PDB file of C-alpha atoms in Angstrom:
ATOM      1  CA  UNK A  29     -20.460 -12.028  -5.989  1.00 37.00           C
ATOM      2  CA  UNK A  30     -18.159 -14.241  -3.355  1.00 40.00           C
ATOM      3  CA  UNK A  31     -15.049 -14.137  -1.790  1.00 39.00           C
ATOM      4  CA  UNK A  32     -12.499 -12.386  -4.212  1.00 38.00           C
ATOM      5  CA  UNK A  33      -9.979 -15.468  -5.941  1.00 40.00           C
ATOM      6  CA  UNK A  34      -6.775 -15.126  -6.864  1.00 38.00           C
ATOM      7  CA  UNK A  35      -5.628 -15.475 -10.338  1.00 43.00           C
ATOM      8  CA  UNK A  36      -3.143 -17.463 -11.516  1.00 38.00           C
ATOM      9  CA  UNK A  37       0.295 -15.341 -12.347  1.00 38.00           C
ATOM     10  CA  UNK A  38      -1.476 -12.279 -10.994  1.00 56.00           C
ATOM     11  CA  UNK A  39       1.199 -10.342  -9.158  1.00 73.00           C
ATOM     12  CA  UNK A  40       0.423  -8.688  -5.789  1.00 91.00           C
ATOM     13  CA  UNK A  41       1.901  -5.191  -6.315  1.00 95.00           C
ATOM     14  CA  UNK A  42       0.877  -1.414  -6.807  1.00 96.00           C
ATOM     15  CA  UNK A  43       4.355  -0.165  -7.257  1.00 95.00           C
ATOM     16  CA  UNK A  44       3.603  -0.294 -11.457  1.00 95.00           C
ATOM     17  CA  UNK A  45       0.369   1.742 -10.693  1.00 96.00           C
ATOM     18  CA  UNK A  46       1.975   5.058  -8.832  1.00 96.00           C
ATOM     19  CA  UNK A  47       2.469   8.328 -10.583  1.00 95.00           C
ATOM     20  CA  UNK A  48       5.589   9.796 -10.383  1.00 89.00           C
ATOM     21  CA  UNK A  49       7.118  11.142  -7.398  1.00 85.00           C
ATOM     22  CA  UNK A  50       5.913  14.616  -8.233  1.00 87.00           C
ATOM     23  CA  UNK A  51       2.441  14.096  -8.153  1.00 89.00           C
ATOM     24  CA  UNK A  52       0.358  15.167  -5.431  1.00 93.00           C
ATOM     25  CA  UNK A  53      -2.502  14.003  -3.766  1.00 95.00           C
ATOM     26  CA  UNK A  54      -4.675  14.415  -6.435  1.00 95.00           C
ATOM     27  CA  UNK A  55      -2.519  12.655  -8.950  1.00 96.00           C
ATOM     28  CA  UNK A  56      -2.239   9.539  -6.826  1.00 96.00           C
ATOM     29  CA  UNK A  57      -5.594   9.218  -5.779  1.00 96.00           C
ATOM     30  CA  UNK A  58      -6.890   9.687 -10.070  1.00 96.00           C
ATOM     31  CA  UNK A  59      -3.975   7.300 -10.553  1.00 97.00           C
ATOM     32  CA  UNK A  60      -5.040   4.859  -7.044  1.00 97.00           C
ATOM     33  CA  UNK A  61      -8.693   4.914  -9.547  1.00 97.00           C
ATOM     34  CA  UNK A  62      -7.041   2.160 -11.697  1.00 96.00           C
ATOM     35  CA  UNK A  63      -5.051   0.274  -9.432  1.00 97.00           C
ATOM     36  CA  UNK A  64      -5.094  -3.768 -10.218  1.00 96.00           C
ATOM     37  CA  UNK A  65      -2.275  -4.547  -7.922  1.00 95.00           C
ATOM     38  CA  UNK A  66      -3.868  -7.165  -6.070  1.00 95.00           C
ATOM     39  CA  UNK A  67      -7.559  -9.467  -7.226  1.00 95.00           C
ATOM     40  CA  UNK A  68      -9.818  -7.149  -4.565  1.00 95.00           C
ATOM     41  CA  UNK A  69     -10.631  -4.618  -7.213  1.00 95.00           C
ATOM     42  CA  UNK A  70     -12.165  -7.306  -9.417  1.00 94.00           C
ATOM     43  CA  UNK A  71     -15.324  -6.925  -7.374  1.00 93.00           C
ATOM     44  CA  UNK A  72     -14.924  -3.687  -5.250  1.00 96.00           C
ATOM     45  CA  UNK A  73     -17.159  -1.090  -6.284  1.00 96.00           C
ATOM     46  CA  UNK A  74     -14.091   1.046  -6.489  1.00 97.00           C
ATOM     47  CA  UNK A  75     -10.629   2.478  -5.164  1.00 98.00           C
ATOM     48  CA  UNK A  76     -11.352   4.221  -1.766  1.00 98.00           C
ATOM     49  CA  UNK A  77      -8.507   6.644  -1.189  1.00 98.00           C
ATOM     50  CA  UNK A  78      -8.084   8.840   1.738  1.00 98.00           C
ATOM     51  CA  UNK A  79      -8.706  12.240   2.311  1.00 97.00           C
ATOM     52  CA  UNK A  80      -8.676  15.274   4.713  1.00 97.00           C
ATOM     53  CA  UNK A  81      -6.541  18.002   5.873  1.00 96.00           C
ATOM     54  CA  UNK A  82      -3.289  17.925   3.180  1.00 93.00           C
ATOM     55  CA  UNK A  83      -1.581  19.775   5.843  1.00 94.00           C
ATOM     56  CA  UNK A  84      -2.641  17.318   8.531  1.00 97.00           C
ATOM     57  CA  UNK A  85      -0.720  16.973  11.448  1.00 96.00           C
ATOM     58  CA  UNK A  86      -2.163  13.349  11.861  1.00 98.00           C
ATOM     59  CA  UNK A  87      -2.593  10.951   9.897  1.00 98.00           C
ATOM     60  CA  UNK A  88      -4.701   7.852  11.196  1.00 98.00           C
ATOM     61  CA  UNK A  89      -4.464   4.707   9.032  1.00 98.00           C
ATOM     62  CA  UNK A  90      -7.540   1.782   9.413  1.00 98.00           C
ATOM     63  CA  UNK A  91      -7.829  -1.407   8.051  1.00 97.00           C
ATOM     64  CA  UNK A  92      -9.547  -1.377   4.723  1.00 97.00           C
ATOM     65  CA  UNK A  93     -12.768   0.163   3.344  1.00 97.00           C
ATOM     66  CA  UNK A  94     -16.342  -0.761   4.587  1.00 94.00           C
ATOM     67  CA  UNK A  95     -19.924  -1.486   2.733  1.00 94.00           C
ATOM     68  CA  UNK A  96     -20.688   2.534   2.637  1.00 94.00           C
ATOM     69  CA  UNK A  97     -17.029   3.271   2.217  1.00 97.00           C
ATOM     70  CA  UNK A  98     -16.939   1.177  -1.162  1.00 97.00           C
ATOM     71  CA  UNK A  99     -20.265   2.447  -1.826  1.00 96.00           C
ATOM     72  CA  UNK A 100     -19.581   5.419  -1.574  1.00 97.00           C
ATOM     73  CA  UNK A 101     -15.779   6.002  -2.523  1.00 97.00           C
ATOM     74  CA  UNK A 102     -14.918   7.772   0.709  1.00 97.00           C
ATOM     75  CA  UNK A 103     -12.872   6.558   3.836  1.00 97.00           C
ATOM     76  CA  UNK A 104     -14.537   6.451   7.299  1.00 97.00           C
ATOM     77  CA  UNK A 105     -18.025   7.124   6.153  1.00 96.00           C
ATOM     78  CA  UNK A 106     -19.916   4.301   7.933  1.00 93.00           C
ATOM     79  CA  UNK A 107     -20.976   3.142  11.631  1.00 95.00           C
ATOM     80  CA  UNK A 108     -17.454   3.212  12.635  1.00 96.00           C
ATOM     81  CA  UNK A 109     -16.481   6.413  11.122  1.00 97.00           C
ATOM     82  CA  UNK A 110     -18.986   8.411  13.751  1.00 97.00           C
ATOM     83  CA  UNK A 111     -17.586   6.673  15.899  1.00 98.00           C
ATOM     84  CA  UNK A 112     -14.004   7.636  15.540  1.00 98.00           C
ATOM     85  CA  UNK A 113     -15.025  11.593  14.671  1.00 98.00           C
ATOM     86  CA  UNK A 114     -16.429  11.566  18.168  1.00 98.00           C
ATOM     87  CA  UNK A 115     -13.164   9.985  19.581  1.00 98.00           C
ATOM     88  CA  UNK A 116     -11.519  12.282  18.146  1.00 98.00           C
ATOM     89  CA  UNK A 117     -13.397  15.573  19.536  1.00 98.00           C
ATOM     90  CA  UNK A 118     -13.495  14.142  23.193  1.00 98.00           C
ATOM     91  CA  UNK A 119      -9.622  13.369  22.896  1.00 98.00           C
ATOM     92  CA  UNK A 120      -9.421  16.752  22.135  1.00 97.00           C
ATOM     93  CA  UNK A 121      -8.392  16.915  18.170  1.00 98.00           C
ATOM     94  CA  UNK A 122     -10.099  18.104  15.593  1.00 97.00           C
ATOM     95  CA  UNK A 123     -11.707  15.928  13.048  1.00 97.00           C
ATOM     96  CA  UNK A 124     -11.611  18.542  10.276  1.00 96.00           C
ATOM     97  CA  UNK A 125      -7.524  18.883  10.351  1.00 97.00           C
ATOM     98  CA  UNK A 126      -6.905  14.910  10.605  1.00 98.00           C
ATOM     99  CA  UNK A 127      -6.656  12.937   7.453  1.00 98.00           C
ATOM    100  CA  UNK A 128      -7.579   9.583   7.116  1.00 98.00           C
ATOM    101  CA  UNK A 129      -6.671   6.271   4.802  1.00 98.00           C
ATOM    102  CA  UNK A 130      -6.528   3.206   5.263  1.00 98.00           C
ATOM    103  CA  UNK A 131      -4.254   0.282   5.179  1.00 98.00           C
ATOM    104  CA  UNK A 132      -5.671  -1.589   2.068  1.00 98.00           C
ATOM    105  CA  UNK A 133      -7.795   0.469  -0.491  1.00 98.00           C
ATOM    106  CA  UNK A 134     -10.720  -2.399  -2.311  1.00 97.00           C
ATOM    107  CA  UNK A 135     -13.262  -3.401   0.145  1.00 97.00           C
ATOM    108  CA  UNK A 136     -12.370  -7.691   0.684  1.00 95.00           C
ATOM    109  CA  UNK A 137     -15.732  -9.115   1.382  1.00 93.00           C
ATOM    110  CA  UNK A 138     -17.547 -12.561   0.891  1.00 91.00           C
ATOM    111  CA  UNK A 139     -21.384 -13.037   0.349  1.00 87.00           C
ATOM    112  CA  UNK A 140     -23.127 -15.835   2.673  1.00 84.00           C
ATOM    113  CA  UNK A 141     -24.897 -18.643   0.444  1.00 77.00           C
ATOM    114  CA  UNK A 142     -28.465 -17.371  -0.512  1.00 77.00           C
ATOM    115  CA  UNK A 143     -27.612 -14.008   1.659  1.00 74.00           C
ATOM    116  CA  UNK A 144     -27.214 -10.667  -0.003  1.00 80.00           C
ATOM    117  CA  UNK A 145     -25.422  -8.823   2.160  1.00 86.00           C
ATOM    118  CA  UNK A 146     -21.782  -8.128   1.769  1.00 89.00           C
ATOM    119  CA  UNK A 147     -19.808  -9.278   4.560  1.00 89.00           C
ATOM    120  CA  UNK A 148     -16.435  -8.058   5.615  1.00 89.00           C
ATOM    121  CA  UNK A 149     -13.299 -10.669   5.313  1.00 93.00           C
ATOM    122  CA  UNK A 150     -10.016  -9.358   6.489  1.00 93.00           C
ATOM    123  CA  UNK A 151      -6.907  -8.999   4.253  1.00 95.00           C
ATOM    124  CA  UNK A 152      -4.226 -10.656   4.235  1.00 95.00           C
ATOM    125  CA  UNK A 153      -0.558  -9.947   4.592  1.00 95.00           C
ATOM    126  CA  UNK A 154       0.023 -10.281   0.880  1.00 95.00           C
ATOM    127  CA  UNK A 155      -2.707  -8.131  -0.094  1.00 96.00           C
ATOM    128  CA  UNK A 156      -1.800  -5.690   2.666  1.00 97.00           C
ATOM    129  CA  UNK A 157       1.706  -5.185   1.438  1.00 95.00           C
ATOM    130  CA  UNK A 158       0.710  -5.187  -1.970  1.00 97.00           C
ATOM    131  CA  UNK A 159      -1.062  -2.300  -1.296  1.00 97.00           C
ATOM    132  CA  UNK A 160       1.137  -0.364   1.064  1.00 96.00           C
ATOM    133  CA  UNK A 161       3.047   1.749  -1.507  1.00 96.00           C
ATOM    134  CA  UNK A 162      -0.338   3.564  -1.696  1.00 97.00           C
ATOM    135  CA  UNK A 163       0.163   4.431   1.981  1.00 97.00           C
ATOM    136  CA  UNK A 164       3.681   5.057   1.878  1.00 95.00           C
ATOM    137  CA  UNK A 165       3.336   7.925  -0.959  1.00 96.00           C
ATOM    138  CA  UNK A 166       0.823   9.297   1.222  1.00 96.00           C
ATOM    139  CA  UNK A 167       3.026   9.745   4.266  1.00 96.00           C
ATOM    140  CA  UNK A 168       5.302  11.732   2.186  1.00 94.00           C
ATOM    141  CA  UNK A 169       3.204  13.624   0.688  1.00 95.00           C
ATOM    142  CA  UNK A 170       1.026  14.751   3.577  1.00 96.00           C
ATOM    143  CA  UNK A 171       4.022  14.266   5.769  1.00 95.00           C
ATOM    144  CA  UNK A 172       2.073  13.935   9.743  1.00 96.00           C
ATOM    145  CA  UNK A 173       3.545  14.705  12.892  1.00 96.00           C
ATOM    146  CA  UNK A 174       2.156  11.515  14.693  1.00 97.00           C
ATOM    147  CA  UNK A 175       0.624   8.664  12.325  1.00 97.00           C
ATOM    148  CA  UNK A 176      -2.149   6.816  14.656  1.00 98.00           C
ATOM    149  CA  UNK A 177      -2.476   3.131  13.697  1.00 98.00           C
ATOM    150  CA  UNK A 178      -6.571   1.873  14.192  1.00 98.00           C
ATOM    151  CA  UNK A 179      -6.294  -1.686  14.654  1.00 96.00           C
ATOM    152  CA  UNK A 180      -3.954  -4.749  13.616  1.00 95.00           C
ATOM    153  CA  UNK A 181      -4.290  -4.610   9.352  1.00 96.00           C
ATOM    154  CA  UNK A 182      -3.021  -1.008   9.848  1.00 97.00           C
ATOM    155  CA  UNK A 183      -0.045  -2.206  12.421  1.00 95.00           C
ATOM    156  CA  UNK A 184       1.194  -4.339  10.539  1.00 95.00           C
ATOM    157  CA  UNK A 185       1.195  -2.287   7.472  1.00 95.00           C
ATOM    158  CA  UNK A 186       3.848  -0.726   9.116  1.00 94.00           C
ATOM    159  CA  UNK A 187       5.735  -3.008  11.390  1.00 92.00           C
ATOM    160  CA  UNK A 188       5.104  -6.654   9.944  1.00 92.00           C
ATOM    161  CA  UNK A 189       3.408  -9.657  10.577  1.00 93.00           C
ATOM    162  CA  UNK A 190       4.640  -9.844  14.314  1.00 93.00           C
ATOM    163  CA  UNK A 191       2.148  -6.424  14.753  1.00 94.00           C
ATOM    164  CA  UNK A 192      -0.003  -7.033  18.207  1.00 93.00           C
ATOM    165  CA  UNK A 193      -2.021  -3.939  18.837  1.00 94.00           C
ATOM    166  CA  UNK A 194      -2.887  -5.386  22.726  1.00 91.00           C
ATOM    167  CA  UNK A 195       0.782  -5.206  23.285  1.00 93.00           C
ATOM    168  CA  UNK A 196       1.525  -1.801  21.535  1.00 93.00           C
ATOM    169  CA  UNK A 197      -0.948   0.322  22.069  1.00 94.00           C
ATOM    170  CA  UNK A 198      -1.235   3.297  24.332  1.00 86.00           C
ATOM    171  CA  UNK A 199       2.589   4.385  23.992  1.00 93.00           C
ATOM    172  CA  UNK A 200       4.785   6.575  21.243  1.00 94.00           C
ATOM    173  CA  UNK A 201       6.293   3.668  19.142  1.00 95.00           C
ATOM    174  CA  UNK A 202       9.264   4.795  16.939  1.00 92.00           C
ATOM    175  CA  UNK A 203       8.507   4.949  13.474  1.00 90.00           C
ATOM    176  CA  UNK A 204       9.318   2.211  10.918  1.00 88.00           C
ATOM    177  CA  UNK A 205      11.528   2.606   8.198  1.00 76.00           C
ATOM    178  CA  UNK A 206      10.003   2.212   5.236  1.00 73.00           C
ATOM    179  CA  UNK A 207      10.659   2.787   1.077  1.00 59.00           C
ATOM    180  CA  UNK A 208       8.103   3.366  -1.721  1.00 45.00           C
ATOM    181  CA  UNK A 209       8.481   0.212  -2.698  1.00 39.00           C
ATOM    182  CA  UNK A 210       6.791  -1.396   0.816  1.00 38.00           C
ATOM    183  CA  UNK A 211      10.802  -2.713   1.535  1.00 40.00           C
ATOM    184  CA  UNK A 212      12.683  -1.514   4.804  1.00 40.00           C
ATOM    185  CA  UNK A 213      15.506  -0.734   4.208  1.00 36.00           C
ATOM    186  CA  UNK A 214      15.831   2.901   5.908  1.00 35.00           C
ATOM    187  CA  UNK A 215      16.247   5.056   3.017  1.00 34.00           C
ATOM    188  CA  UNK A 216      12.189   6.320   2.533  1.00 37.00           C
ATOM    189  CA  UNK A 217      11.295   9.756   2.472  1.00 40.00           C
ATOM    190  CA  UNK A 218       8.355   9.026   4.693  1.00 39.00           C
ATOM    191  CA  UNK A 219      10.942   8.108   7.748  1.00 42.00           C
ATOM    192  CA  UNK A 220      11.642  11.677   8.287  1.00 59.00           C
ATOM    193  CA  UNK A 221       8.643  13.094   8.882  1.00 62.00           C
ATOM    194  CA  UNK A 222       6.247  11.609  11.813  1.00 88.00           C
ATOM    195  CA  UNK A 223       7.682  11.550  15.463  1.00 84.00           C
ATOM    196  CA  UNK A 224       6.316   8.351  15.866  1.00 89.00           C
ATOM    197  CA  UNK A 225       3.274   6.142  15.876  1.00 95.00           C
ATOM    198  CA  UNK A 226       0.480   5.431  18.230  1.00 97.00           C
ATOM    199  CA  UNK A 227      -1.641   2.230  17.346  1.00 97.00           C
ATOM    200  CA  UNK A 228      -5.486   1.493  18.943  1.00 97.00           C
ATOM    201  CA  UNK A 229      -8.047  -0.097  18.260  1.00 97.00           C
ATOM    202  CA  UNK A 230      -9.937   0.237  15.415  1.00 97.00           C
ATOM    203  CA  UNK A 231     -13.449   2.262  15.921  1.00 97.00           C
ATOM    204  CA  UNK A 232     -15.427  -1.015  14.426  1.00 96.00           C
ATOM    205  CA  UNK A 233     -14.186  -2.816  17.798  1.00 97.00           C
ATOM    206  CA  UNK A 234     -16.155  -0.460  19.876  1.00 98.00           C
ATOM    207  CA  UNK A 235     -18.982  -1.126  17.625  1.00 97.00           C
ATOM    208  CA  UNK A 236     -18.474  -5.053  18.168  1.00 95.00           C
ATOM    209  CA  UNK A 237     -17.741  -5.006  22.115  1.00 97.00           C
ATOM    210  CA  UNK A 238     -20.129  -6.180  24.704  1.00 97.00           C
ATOM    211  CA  UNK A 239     -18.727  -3.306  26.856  1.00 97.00           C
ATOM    212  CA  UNK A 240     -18.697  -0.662  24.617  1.00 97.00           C
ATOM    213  CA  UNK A 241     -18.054   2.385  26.728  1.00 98.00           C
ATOM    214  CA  UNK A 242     -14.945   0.954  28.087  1.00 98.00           C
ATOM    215  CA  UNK A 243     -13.486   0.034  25.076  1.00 98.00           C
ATOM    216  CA  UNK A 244     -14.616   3.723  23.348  1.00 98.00           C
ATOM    217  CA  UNK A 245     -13.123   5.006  26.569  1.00 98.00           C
ATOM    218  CA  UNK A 246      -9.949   3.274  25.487  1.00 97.00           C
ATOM    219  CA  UNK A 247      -9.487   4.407  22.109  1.00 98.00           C
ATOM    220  CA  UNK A 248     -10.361   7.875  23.321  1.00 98.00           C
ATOM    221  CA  UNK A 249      -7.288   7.358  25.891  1.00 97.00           C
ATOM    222  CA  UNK A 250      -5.155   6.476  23.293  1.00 97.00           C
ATOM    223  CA  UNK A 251      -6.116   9.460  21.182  1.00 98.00           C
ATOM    224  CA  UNK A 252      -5.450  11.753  23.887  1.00 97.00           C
ATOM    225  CA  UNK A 253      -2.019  10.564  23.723  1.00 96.00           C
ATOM    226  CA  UNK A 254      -1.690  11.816  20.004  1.00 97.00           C
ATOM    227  CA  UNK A 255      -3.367  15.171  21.243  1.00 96.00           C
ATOM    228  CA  UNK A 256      -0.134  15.344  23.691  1.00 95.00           C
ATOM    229  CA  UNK A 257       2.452  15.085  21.279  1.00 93.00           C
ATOM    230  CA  UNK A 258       1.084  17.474  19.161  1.00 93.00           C
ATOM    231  CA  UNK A 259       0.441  19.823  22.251  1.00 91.00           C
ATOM    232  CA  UNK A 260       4.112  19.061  23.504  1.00 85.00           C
ATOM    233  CA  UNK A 261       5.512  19.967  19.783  1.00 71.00           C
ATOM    234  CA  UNK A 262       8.266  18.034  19.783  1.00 50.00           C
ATOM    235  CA  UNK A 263       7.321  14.128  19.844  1.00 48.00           C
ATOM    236  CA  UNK A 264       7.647  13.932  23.302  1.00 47.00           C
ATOM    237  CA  UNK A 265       4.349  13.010  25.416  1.00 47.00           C
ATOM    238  CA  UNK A 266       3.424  12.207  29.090  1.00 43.00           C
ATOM    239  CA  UNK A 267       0.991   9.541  30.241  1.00 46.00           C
ATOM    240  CA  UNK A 268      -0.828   9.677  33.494  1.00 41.00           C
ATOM    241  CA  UNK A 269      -1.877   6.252  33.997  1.00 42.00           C
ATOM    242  CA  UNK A 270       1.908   5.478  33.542  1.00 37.00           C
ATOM    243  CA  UNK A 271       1.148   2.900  30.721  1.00 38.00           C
TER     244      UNK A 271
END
């Protein structure tokens, strides 16, 4: 297997491949199970939906799954998902009422010549907004207080191409509008619910940096944040390193 190849005349698109707007969680993950609205699931191992608290006050959004996530069928499972369930204790929220997704649901991977193991290949914007009526019908269903945005893929799920998570992270950003289709146009469900959004970096950096306690020590700052809005009830938060 090799880096995934578009087809010719193959639409990028999951809108066709949601249930109704009545189904819950349940319904869109069984109906996520046979989504072909982009070429990744040609050679994913399978649809990795997310899971976690339904009732979730946050929601945290990553890039896309990993080797044990696709393996597996289960979001956050790998290296980097220890390393955000211990972010997320020392910030001071619980793992256990979170729920977690992420931005593009096939693993995208390529396979070095005469090498065997799958490496990860980042999506792109096409296949991320193919993808993001997934995530929209999530929002509204599980309906967070504060969505928390690991990493660019996930930022600019939301916001667009023009996404930088070195300029936007660490502060309450106002939430997008967005539609079930992917369009904004202000009229989605999911704009109602969250206060806002707070984007950092995704847990695989930490795993990556030369300096790894600093940049762990980052993301944990920026989860703290989250863990004052939801203390503060009402969307508003304080920072006391004024950033």
């Amino acid at each position: 297997m090799g880096a995934v190849k578009v087809q010719e005349g193959q639409g990028h698109d999951a809108t066709p491949f949601l249930p109704g707007r009545r189904a819950g969680l349940p319904g869109l993950r069984k109906a996520a199970a046979r989504c072909h609205g982009c070429p990744l699931y040609q050679e994913a191992t399978q649809t990795v939906f997310g899971e976690g608290d339904t009732d979730a006050r946050v929601l945290l959004i990553g890039e896309q799954p990993g080797d044990q996530e696709d393996r597996q069928g289960r979001p956050f499972v790998g290296p980097a998902g220890k390393v955000l369930r211990r972010a997320l204790v020392d910030a001071g929220i619980d793992p256990e009422q979170v729920y977690v997704t992420n931005a593009v649901k096939h693993f995208k991977f390529t396979v070095p010549e005469r090498g065997k193991r799958r490496i990860h290949k980042a999506p792109t914007l096409r296949e991320i907004t193919a993808c993001r009526p997934w995530l929209v019908a999530e929002l509204r269903i599980v309906s967070p207080q504060v969505v928390v945005a690991l990493g660019a893929t996930a930022g600019k799920a939301l916001f667009g191409p023009a996404f930088r998570v070195t300029e936007q992270r660490g502060a309450l950003l106002p939430w997008p509008s967005l539609d079930d289709s992917g369009d904004e146009d202000g009229t989605g469900e999911a704009d109602e619910g969250p206060s806002g959004l707070v984007a950092t970096v995704h847990p695989s950096a930490v795993l990556r940096a030369t300096d790894r306690a600093a940049v762990y020590d980052g993301l944990v700052d920026d989860l703290r944040l989250v863990a004052d809005v939801l203390a503060d009830g009402d969307g508003r938060a304080r920072r006391g390193d004024g950033r």
